[in-house]
Structures are given as structure tokens and as C-alpha cells.
Amino acid sequence: MSSEESETRKKLLSAAWALMEQRRGKDVRMQDVAKRAKVSRQAVYLHFRNRADLLIATTRHIDQVSDLDGRVASYKAAATGLAAMDLYIAFWGNYLPVIYNMAKALLAEYDTDADAAAAWDDRMRALRSGCQETIERIAGEGKLSANWTIKTAADFFWSLLSVHHWELLTKTCGWSTEAYIATTQATLRATVCKA
Amino acid sequence: MSSEESETRKKLLSAAWALMEQRRGKDVRMQDVAKRAKVSRQAVYLHFRNRADLLIATTRHIDQVSDLDGRVASYKAAATGLAAMDLYIAFWGNYLPVIYNMAKALLAEYDTDADAAAAWDDRMRALRSGCQETIERIAGEGKLSANWTIKTAADFFWSLLSVHHWELLTKTCGWSTEAYIATTQATLRATVCKA
DNA sequence: TGAGTCAATTGACACCGTGTAAAGCGTGGC
DNA sequence: GCCACGCTTTACACGGTGTCAATTGACTCA
């Protein structure tokens, strides 16, 4: 379970991540990653089929290092659907800053690379199914407002968690992560949930 | 006020628009536009400095042809701030499908081209100032909920109108434009406004 | 000690789309 | 007959991705 991955591969993943952190995702080129990992440009292609492949692997790497699974787990233990919703929003709101730059880079590849698109869709599907579960739980407790179906509520919930929505409020409007979380929680309580 | 623009330039703008409509914005190349306008690729560069310039001009062209000014005007005439908000959301919600493909193309250029970024920011600033005005009016009528400042309310209003938010709900989740408009109206009434 | 293997290096190259440059061509005006 | 203008044609530079082939250096195993 430990070092199945080659040393160089790990170095490349770390290099990619580090570069994403400091530069805007788009202009991290293959040779930049190679240079940072102190390896030739060609060596990158020995480990990753193409740029998209590298980006996808890097997101997985970030998930592991940042313990995504651990972070997700807690919200399921919440006492009520409403509490679960709050926790889910907080979890994601705090995770977004970690993956933001990678996400942007991956997203930029979305239109041109089918693999990147699939990888992205996969993550988003996972995020959405968390929303759906939460809404179902709320509905099960009789707390879903009559104006919404489970689908529309889950869609809307999901949309408020999107990278772009978070980006606009924090990066463009200057909101803090806490403000984003609090507002999203309050909004969903005020719309989707029954008083 | 009429044909200051050369015939070829107009043909190019129409060609660009038409291609954006049918293909995904990203893979509309300069030579595609040229071919569609039945003109050499170089001729495009006689009229537009670069790709970003063409895209920017095309958005302006769409605004003119689609009578953006006319569409915007009506919401200002609303009786109350709340009514103005509804109209503003409806105006934008109905305009988004028209500009969507162009917007995507322009947005894709955002990271690499300063002009494209400036053009985009300019439009978004205009959209936001509409939000701000509306919220100010609502606040003036004593209808702004105590949980919000004018800035945060305008930010949030604006975020719900973003191209990405609309895209996610309609394109990805399959909502109709009407559903998007209705939900956005209801959400803002339920959060930002006092009962 | 020598052969085989494997990861990585080096250098060259094809491809694509953008943008530049220069010479040539056809039409219209005067 | 001349010029000006808009456009065409051809050619090329650039940057980034991805491919290919020959080579090196280290480690293993017989």
C-alpha cells in the first residue's frame, strides 16, 4: 500500500502541485514541472501520457495528501439533515481553497481533452451526490420546502458549491471563506428548508 | 450612424457569431471565420488586431443586433425595488442564452489576453452595477434584510446571475431558462429581502 | 566480468494555431 | 495612365505539445 509509485513520479506530482500554487494554473508548462522536479522534459512523458493525465494525477495526489476522505466522512455523522448540510458546506468551503488552482488548470483543459473532462465530471458528480444525499435526508425529515423537488434542491445546492461560484465571491468580491460558508448555509436554510 | 463599418468587417463579425452558435466557442479558429466570410485568413488581420480583438468586437456586435440597451431599459421603470429585481433577473436570464457561446469563447481567452479580460470585466462590471442599483433601491424602501449589507447583497445577487451559475443549472442540470429565472427571483426574495 | 534491463537524458522533429511580412493583383477614381 | 485601396497569396517565426531514436549510467544476476 505504500511506495508503489516511483520516486520520480512523486517528485513530478509534487512539482506540479507546487507550481500550481504559485503561478496561475494555465501557464505551468510541462518543462516547468520537469525543471522543478529536476528531471528532463521527456521524463515527464515516461510517467504521464500527456498534460491532462498529469493534471488528473495531481488532483488525486492532492486529495490523498489533504485527506479528502477524512474530511468528507464527518458530515455523515451529523444528527439531522440540516446539520449535515451545514457541515457539508463547511467541508467543501474549506477544501476549495486547497484545490482551487489545480481545479482551474484542469477546467481549462475541459474543452480540449476528453480525459480531463471526464476526471472533472467525476469529481463534480461525487460532490453532487453528497448534495443529493443531504437533501434526501432533509426531505425524509419533512423539512424540504414545498417549492422544491429533491432534484431541483440538490441542483441548486450543488450550484452554490461550484468552484466558479466560490471563485466569484471570494476572489472577485473579496469575501472570506467563512463569509462564503455562512452565506451559503443561510441561503440554503432560507430557501430549500421549511421554517 | 449607419455603414461606417466596412462590408468585410461586418461579414466577419456575422461569421464569427454564426460559428460560435454552432460550434463550441473554443475551436472556432481564425481561418474558420475567414472561410465562412469567404475571405482570406489574412484579411481578418486587416480588420482585427488579433483573436481577442475579434471576439470583443463580436460581443459588441451581438449587443447591438440584439438590442441590449432596449432590453436593459425596461427594468428601471419598475414601480418598486422588488419588481425591478424581478425584471432585472428576467432580462439577464433571457439575454444569457443569446450571448452564452460568445461569452464562453471570450472567457477562455481571459487568462491569456489582457484585452479580452478587460472587455469581460467591463461587461461584468456593468451587470454588477445593475445589481447594486437594484439593491440600493430595495434598501431605500426598507426592504433589505438585516443580515445583508448593500455590498454583500449586491455581490450575492450578481453571483447568481453569473454565466457559470446559469450554465451549470441550465446546461448541466437541464433547467429551462424560465426555471432558472423563477428560482433566482424566489431565492433572492427569500434571502436578501425582508418579509 | 560481461550481458541484460530499466529509467532517464539528449537532440531532433512534426504538428497546430497565432501572428507577421512582403509582393502581387484587380477595381475604381481622377 | 497613374495612384490608392482592399484583398490575396505565399512564406515564415514562435511557442507549446507530443513523438522518436540513439545513448548513458546504474543496478542485477549469472
XYZ file of C-alpha atoms (C1' of nucleotides) in Angstrom:
450
model
C 0.000 0.000 0.000
C 2.948 2.347 0.307
C 5.540 3.181 -2.337
C 4.130 1.560 -5.426
C 4.743 4.908 -7.075
C 8.184 5.628 -8.412
C 10.258 8.317 -6.787
C 10.319 10.458 -9.919
C 6.601 10.236 -10.382
C 6.050 11.511 -6.871
C 8.550 14.293 -7.435
C 6.657 15.295 -10.572
C 3.309 15.352 -8.809
C 4.686 17.490 -6.005
C 6.352 19.796 -8.505
C 3.132 20.193 -10.457
C 1.200 20.970 -7.315
C 3.769 23.440 -6.032
C 3.861 25.286 -9.333
C 0.076 25.455 -9.483
C 0.122 27.053 -6.066
C 2.350 29.929 -7.054
C 1.607 30.514 -10.725
C -1.803 30.705 -12.310
C -2.630 27.157 -13.387
C -2.635 27.881 -17.100
C 0.947 28.801 -17.624
C 2.509 25.876 -15.862
C 4.133 24.128 -18.778
C 5.451 20.624 -18.984
C 9.029 21.776 -18.928
C 8.395 23.931 -15.884
C 7.228 20.883 -13.995
C 10.205 18.909 -15.289
C 12.654 21.601 -14.284
C 11.145 21.918 -10.836
C 11.395 18.146 -10.359
C 14.974 18.308 -11.649
C 14.239 15.952 -14.466
C 14.207 16.228 -18.236
C 11.062 17.233 -20.068
C 10.880 13.842 -21.729
C 10.906 12.071 -18.395
C 7.512 13.601 -17.688
C 6.144 11.737 -20.681
C 7.541 8.499 -19.317
C 5.145 8.859 -16.384
C 2.157 10.688 -17.831
C 0.607 10.260 -21.226
C 0.006 13.955 -21.664
C -0.646 17.180 -19.831
C -4.204 16.272 -18.899
C -3.035 12.980 -17.469
C -0.540 14.804 -15.277
C -3.187 17.233 -14.061
C -5.619 14.464 -13.244
C -2.996 12.521 -11.340
C -2.054 15.671 -9.465
C -5.611 16.240 -8.254
C -5.720 12.676 -6.987
C -2.415 13.273 -5.278
C -3.747 16.412 -3.602
C -6.824 14.536 -2.438
C -4.648 11.930 -0.799
C -2.224 14.316 0.827
C -5.057 16.547 2.052
C -7.039 13.586 3.329
C -10.181 14.237 1.324
C -11.817 11.061 2.557
C -11.286 12.035 6.166
C -12.750 15.465 5.572
C -15.816 14.095 3.852
C -16.531 11.465 6.480
C -17.593 13.760 9.303
C -20.696 15.250 7.734
C -22.409 11.889 7.513
C -22.334 11.582 11.286
C -24.435 14.704 11.807
C -27.574 14.359 13.926
C -30.013 15.932 11.478
C -30.193 16.611 7.750
C -29.914 20.306 8.394
C -26.782 19.864 10.461
C -25.360 17.615 7.770
C -25.992 20.326 5.221
C -24.096 22.872 7.285
C -21.202 20.502 7.732
C -21.117 19.601 4.080
C -20.967 23.245 3.071
C -18.233 23.890 5.613
C -16.258 20.874 4.466
C -16.378 21.906 0.851
C -15.885 25.591 1.531
C -12.690 24.793 3.382
C -11.490 22.322 0.789
C -11.989 24.607 -2.181
C -9.048 26.894 -1.412
C -6.799 23.821 -1.356
C -7.763 22.580 -4.772
C -8.637 25.870 -6.428
C -5.585 26.337 -8.632
C -5.499 22.737 -9.731
C -9.184 22.857 -10.438
C -8.744 25.896 -12.627
C -5.993 24.239 -14.615
C -7.995 21.093 -15.062
C -11.052 23.075 -16.004
C -9.090 24.943 -18.653
C -8.335 21.615 -20.267
C -12.008 20.639 -20.132
C -12.902 21.752 -23.648
C -9.943 20.226 -25.390
C -9.285 16.991 -23.542
C -11.850 14.279 -23.006
C -9.906 12.695 -20.148
C -9.674 15.947 -18.262
C -13.379 16.489 -18.790
C -14.158 13.015 -17.521
C -11.965 13.494 -14.468
C -13.635 16.767 -13.688
C -17.127 15.422 -14.220
C -16.308 12.552 -11.937
C -15.359 14.833 -9.060
C -18.371 17.015 -9.636
C -20.636 14.003 -9.671
C -19.232 12.986 -6.316
C -19.848 16.448 -4.926
C -23.352 16.427 -6.306
C -24.247 13.089 -4.855
C -23.295 14.437 -1.447
C -25.746 17.279 -2.048
C -28.411 14.865 -3.172
C -27.975 12.621 -0.122
C -28.220 15.574 2.188
C -31.354 16.885 0.541
C -32.915 13.450 0.641
C -32.233 13.281 4.314
C -33.785 16.701 4.846
C -36.791 15.653 2.815
C -37.056 12.470 4.822
C -37.269 14.576 7.951
C -40.084 16.577 6.400
C -38.005 19.711 6.228
C -37.886 20.277 2.468
C -39.842 23.338 1.431
C -42.779 22.640 -0.875
C -41.361 24.801 -3.663
C -38.607 22.326 -4.375
C -38.264 18.815 -5.618
C -35.346 16.749 -4.431
C -33.701 17.160 -7.802
C -34.075 20.911 -8.073
C -32.987 21.417 -4.478
C -29.928 19.237 -4.981
C -29.119 21.040 -8.231
C -29.326 24.410 -6.563
C -27.348 23.274 -3.534
C -24.701 21.955 -5.869
C -24.605 25.137 -7.921
C -23.838 27.208 -4.847
C -20.871 24.945 -4.139
C -19.424 25.229 -7.625
C -15.844 26.360 -7.993
C -16.955 29.279 -10.087
C -19.459 30.498 -7.542
C -16.902 30.277 -4.775
C -14.332 31.953 -7.001
C -16.562 34.863 -7.830
C -17.490 35.594 -4.240
C -14.074 35.130 -2.679
C -11.579 36.016 -5.391
C -13.560 38.690 -7.207
C -15.711 40.138 -4.426
C -13.173 39.630 -1.671
C -15.303 37.562 0.679
C -13.568 35.437 3.279
C -14.005 31.699 3.194
C -16.009 31.975 6.413
C -18.352 34.524 4.885
C -18.846 32.298 1.862
C -19.677 29.345 4.086
C -22.003 31.271 6.357
C -23.890 32.868 3.494
C -24.290 29.616 1.639
C -25.575 27.911 4.771
C -28.022 30.704 5.476
C -29.222 30.859 1.883
C -29.966 27.186 1.672
C -31.728 27.191 5.025
C -33.842 30.127 3.934
C -34.837 28.691 0.576
C -34.728 24.943 0.461
C -35.756 24.243 4.042
C -39.040 24.644 5.808
C -39.199 27.018 8.738
C -24.561 56.404 -37.855
C -25.052 53.659 -40.417
C -22.403 51.975 -42.525
C -19.217 53.349 -41.061
C -18.148 49.726 -40.879
C -16.728 48.121 -43.966
C -18.684 45.371 -45.665
C -15.980 42.793 -44.987
C -15.747 43.670 -41.339
C -19.462 43.137 -40.929
C -19.260 39.834 -42.785
C -16.511 38.736 -40.412
C -18.482 39.672 -37.323
C -21.513 37.776 -38.548
C -19.382 34.809 -39.495
C -17.762 34.744 -36.067
C -21.128 34.913 -34.374
C -22.641 32.217 -36.547
C -19.743 29.870 -35.932
C -19.905 30.444 -32.201
C -23.543 29.471 -32.326
C -22.939 26.086 -33.840
C -19.503 25.047 -32.615
C -18.210 25.294 -29.091
C -16.589 28.698 -28.824
C -13.090 27.409 -28.284
C -12.470 25.697 -31.583
C -13.552 28.494 -33.809
C -10.257 29.370 -35.400
C -9.308 32.455 -37.326
C -9.322 30.609 -40.620
C -12.757 29.173 -39.909
C -14.120 32.671 -39.541
C -12.287 33.748 -42.685
C -13.595 30.823 -44.687
C -17.153 31.404 -43.519
C -16.902 35.052 -44.522
C -15.385 33.961 -47.849
C -12.258 35.925 -47.275
C -8.612 35.054 -46.783
C -7.250 34.409 -43.331
C -5.008 37.446 -43.628
C -7.954 39.696 -44.348
C -9.160 39.037 -40.829
C -5.986 40.610 -39.522
C -6.629 43.669 -41.639
C -9.738 44.295 -39.553
C -8.870 42.905 -36.140
C -5.559 43.086 -34.324
C -5.858 39.549 -33.009
C -8.300 36.891 -31.958
C -9.266 38.614 -28.742
C -9.994 41.799 -30.648
C -12.311 39.904 -32.969
C -14.128 38.298 -30.068
C -14.580 41.590 -28.283
C -15.909 43.258 -31.417
C -18.267 40.345 -31.944
C -19.790 40.706 -28.492
C -20.384 44.375 -29.171
C -21.936 43.413 -32.463
C -24.262 40.948 -30.753
C -25.245 43.562 -28.200
C -26.227 45.922 -30.988
C -28.106 43.410 -33.076
C -29.903 42.028 -30.028
C -30.749 45.497 -28.756
C -29.114 45.146 -25.373
C -29.845 48.744 -24.479
C -33.521 48.287 -25.166
C -33.669 45.184 -23.046
C -31.931 46.814 -20.122
C -34.058 49.942 -20.157
C -37.320 48.440 -19.008
C -36.296 47.320 -15.555
C -35.544 50.837 -14.440
C -39.179 51.769 -14.949
C -40.428 49.253 -12.387
C -42.649 50.544 -9.605
C -40.721 49.087 -6.680
C -37.240 47.825 -5.982
C -38.536 44.302 -5.693
C -40.256 44.485 -9.048
C -37.087 45.929 -10.542
C -35.143 42.979 -9.194
C -37.519 40.523 -10.820
C -37.312 42.329 -14.121
C -33.565 42.560 -13.979
C -33.254 38.846 -13.382
C -35.659 38.127 -16.208
C -33.841 40.458 -18.559
C -30.491 38.866 -17.886
C -31.822 35.334 -17.795
C -33.264 35.798 -21.243
C -30.182 37.509 -22.579
C -27.742 34.886 -21.372
C -28.713 32.243 -23.937
C -28.034 34.777 -26.681
C -24.514 35.597 -25.591
C -23.576 32.306 -23.987
C -21.292 30.867 -26.653
C -19.551 34.141 -27.258
C -19.124 34.618 -23.557
C -17.517 31.213 -23.229
C -15.063 31.953 -26.011
C -14.179 35.317 -24.555
C -13.832 33.817 -21.112
C -11.452 31.168 -22.434
C -9.192 33.976 -23.591
C -9.383 35.647 -20.181
C -6.203 34.162 -18.769
C -4.010 34.749 -21.764
C -5.190 38.051 -23.176
C -5.368 41.261 -21.193
C -7.733 42.904 -23.683
C -10.185 40.046 -23.513
C -10.025 40.142 -19.738
C -10.666 43.876 -19.742
C -13.597 43.513 -22.110
C -15.097 40.795 -19.964
C -14.566 42.692 -16.730
C -16.201 45.695 -18.283
C -19.385 43.787 -19.099
C -19.435 42.159 -15.705
C -18.979 45.489 -14.010
C -21.987 46.793 -15.905
C -24.039 43.796 -14.844
C -22.939 44.246 -11.266
C -23.777 47.907 -11.132
C -27.310 46.990 -12.167
C -27.430 44.615 -9.212
C -26.077 47.261 -6.904
C -28.590 49.884 -8.041
C -31.437 47.480 -7.534
C -30.279 46.509 -4.059
C -29.828 50.157 -3.149
C -33.362 50.821 -4.230
C -34.635 47.908 -2.169
C -32.653 49.136 0.817
C -34.049 52.611 0.296
C -37.530 51.176 0.550
C -36.583 49.484 3.824
C -36.862 46.023 2.353
C -33.296 44.831 2.736
C -32.980 42.063 5.289
C -30.810 42.887 8.276
C -28.398 40.055 7.549
C -27.012 41.787 4.499
C -25.111 44.911 3.688
C -25.672 46.552 0.357
C -22.336 45.254 -0.846
C -22.816 41.655 0.199
C -26.349 41.571 -1.139
C -25.231 43.018 -4.464
C -22.340 40.558 -4.611
C -24.608 37.632 -3.998
C -27.224 38.880 -6.442
C -24.509 39.240 -9.027
C -23.095 35.788 -8.351
C -26.453 34.177 -9.049
C -26.512 35.931 -12.423
C -23.050 34.768 -13.427
C -22.662 32.939 -16.700
C -21.243 29.953 -14.871
C -24.137 29.694 -12.478
C -26.625 29.895 -15.313
C -24.582 27.403 -17.302
C -24.482 24.874 -14.528
C -28.204 24.976 -13.858
C -29.406 25.045 -17.456
C -26.737 23.231 -19.451
C -25.619 20.712 -16.869
C -28.768 20.199 -14.813
C -31.186 20.699 -17.661
C -33.233 23.509 -16.174
C -35.244 25.689 -18.517
C -34.495 29.367 -18.737
C -37.824 30.038 -17.061
C -36.987 27.752 -14.159
C -33.644 29.484 -13.758
C -35.309 32.874 -13.694
C -38.058 31.853 -11.321
C -35.692 30.174 -8.886
C -33.295 33.071 -8.872
C -36.111 35.502 -8.243
C -37.521 33.391 -5.428
C -34.116 32.848 -3.849
C -33.258 36.497 -3.741
C -36.667 37.417 -2.380
C -36.288 34.786 0.329
C -32.813 35.790 1.395
C -31.983 39.371 0.667
C -35.440 40.838 1.180
C -37.476 41.390 4.288
C -40.779 39.630 4.548
C 33.409 -9.779 -15.785
C 30.033 -9.253 -19.023
C 25.102 -9.249 -20.636
C 20.620 -7.562 -19.934
C 17.371 -4.356 -18.126
C 15.390 -0.144 -16.919
C 14.973 4.758 -16.021
C 16.402 8.836 -17.660
C 18.900 12.018 -20.969
C 19.713 14.351 -25.300
C 18.564 16.292 -29.503
C 15.795 16.426 -33.391
C 11.413 16.873 -35.353
C 6.191 17.099 -36.676
C 2.008 19.462 -35.701
C -1.126 23.336 -34.800
C -2.770 27.745 -34.277
C -1.446 32.587 -33.905
C 0.552 36.449 -35.715
C 3.919 38.991 -39.143
C 5.818 40.373 -43.556
C 6.142 41.338 -48.348
C 4.962 41.080 -53.062
C 1.227 40.971 -56.347
C -3.425 41.745 -58.267
C -7.885 43.982 -59.651
C -11.065 47.717 -59.439
C -12.398 52.465 -59.166
C -11.404 57.451 -59.283
C -9.451 61.313 -61.406
C -2.210 56.439 -67.440
C -1.472 56.763 -62.641
C -2.366 56.080 -57.857
C -4.734 54.252 -53.905
C -7.077 50.775 -51.643
C -8.679 46.306 -50.188
C -7.702 41.871 -50.605
C -4.946 37.609 -51.915
C -1.017 34.603 -51.867
C 2.885 32.662 -50.086
C 6.166 32.209 -46.696
C 7.821 32.179 -42.260
C 8.718 32.774 -36.942
C 7.143 31.430 -32.495
C 5.545 28.680 -28.572
C 3.862 24.624 -26.571
C 2.641 19.735 -27.045
C 3.773 15.322 -28.124
C 6.872 11.620 -30.705
C 11.045 9.144 -31.820
C 15.555 7.123 -31.651
C 20.049 6.806 -30.043
C 22.714 6.980 -25.883
C 24.150 6.832 -20.952
C 24.613 5.095 -16.375
C 23.358 2.213 -12.648
C 21.915 -1.984 -10.810
C 21.165 -7.142 -11.076
C 22.173 -11.635 -11.942
C 24.640 -15.414 -13.829
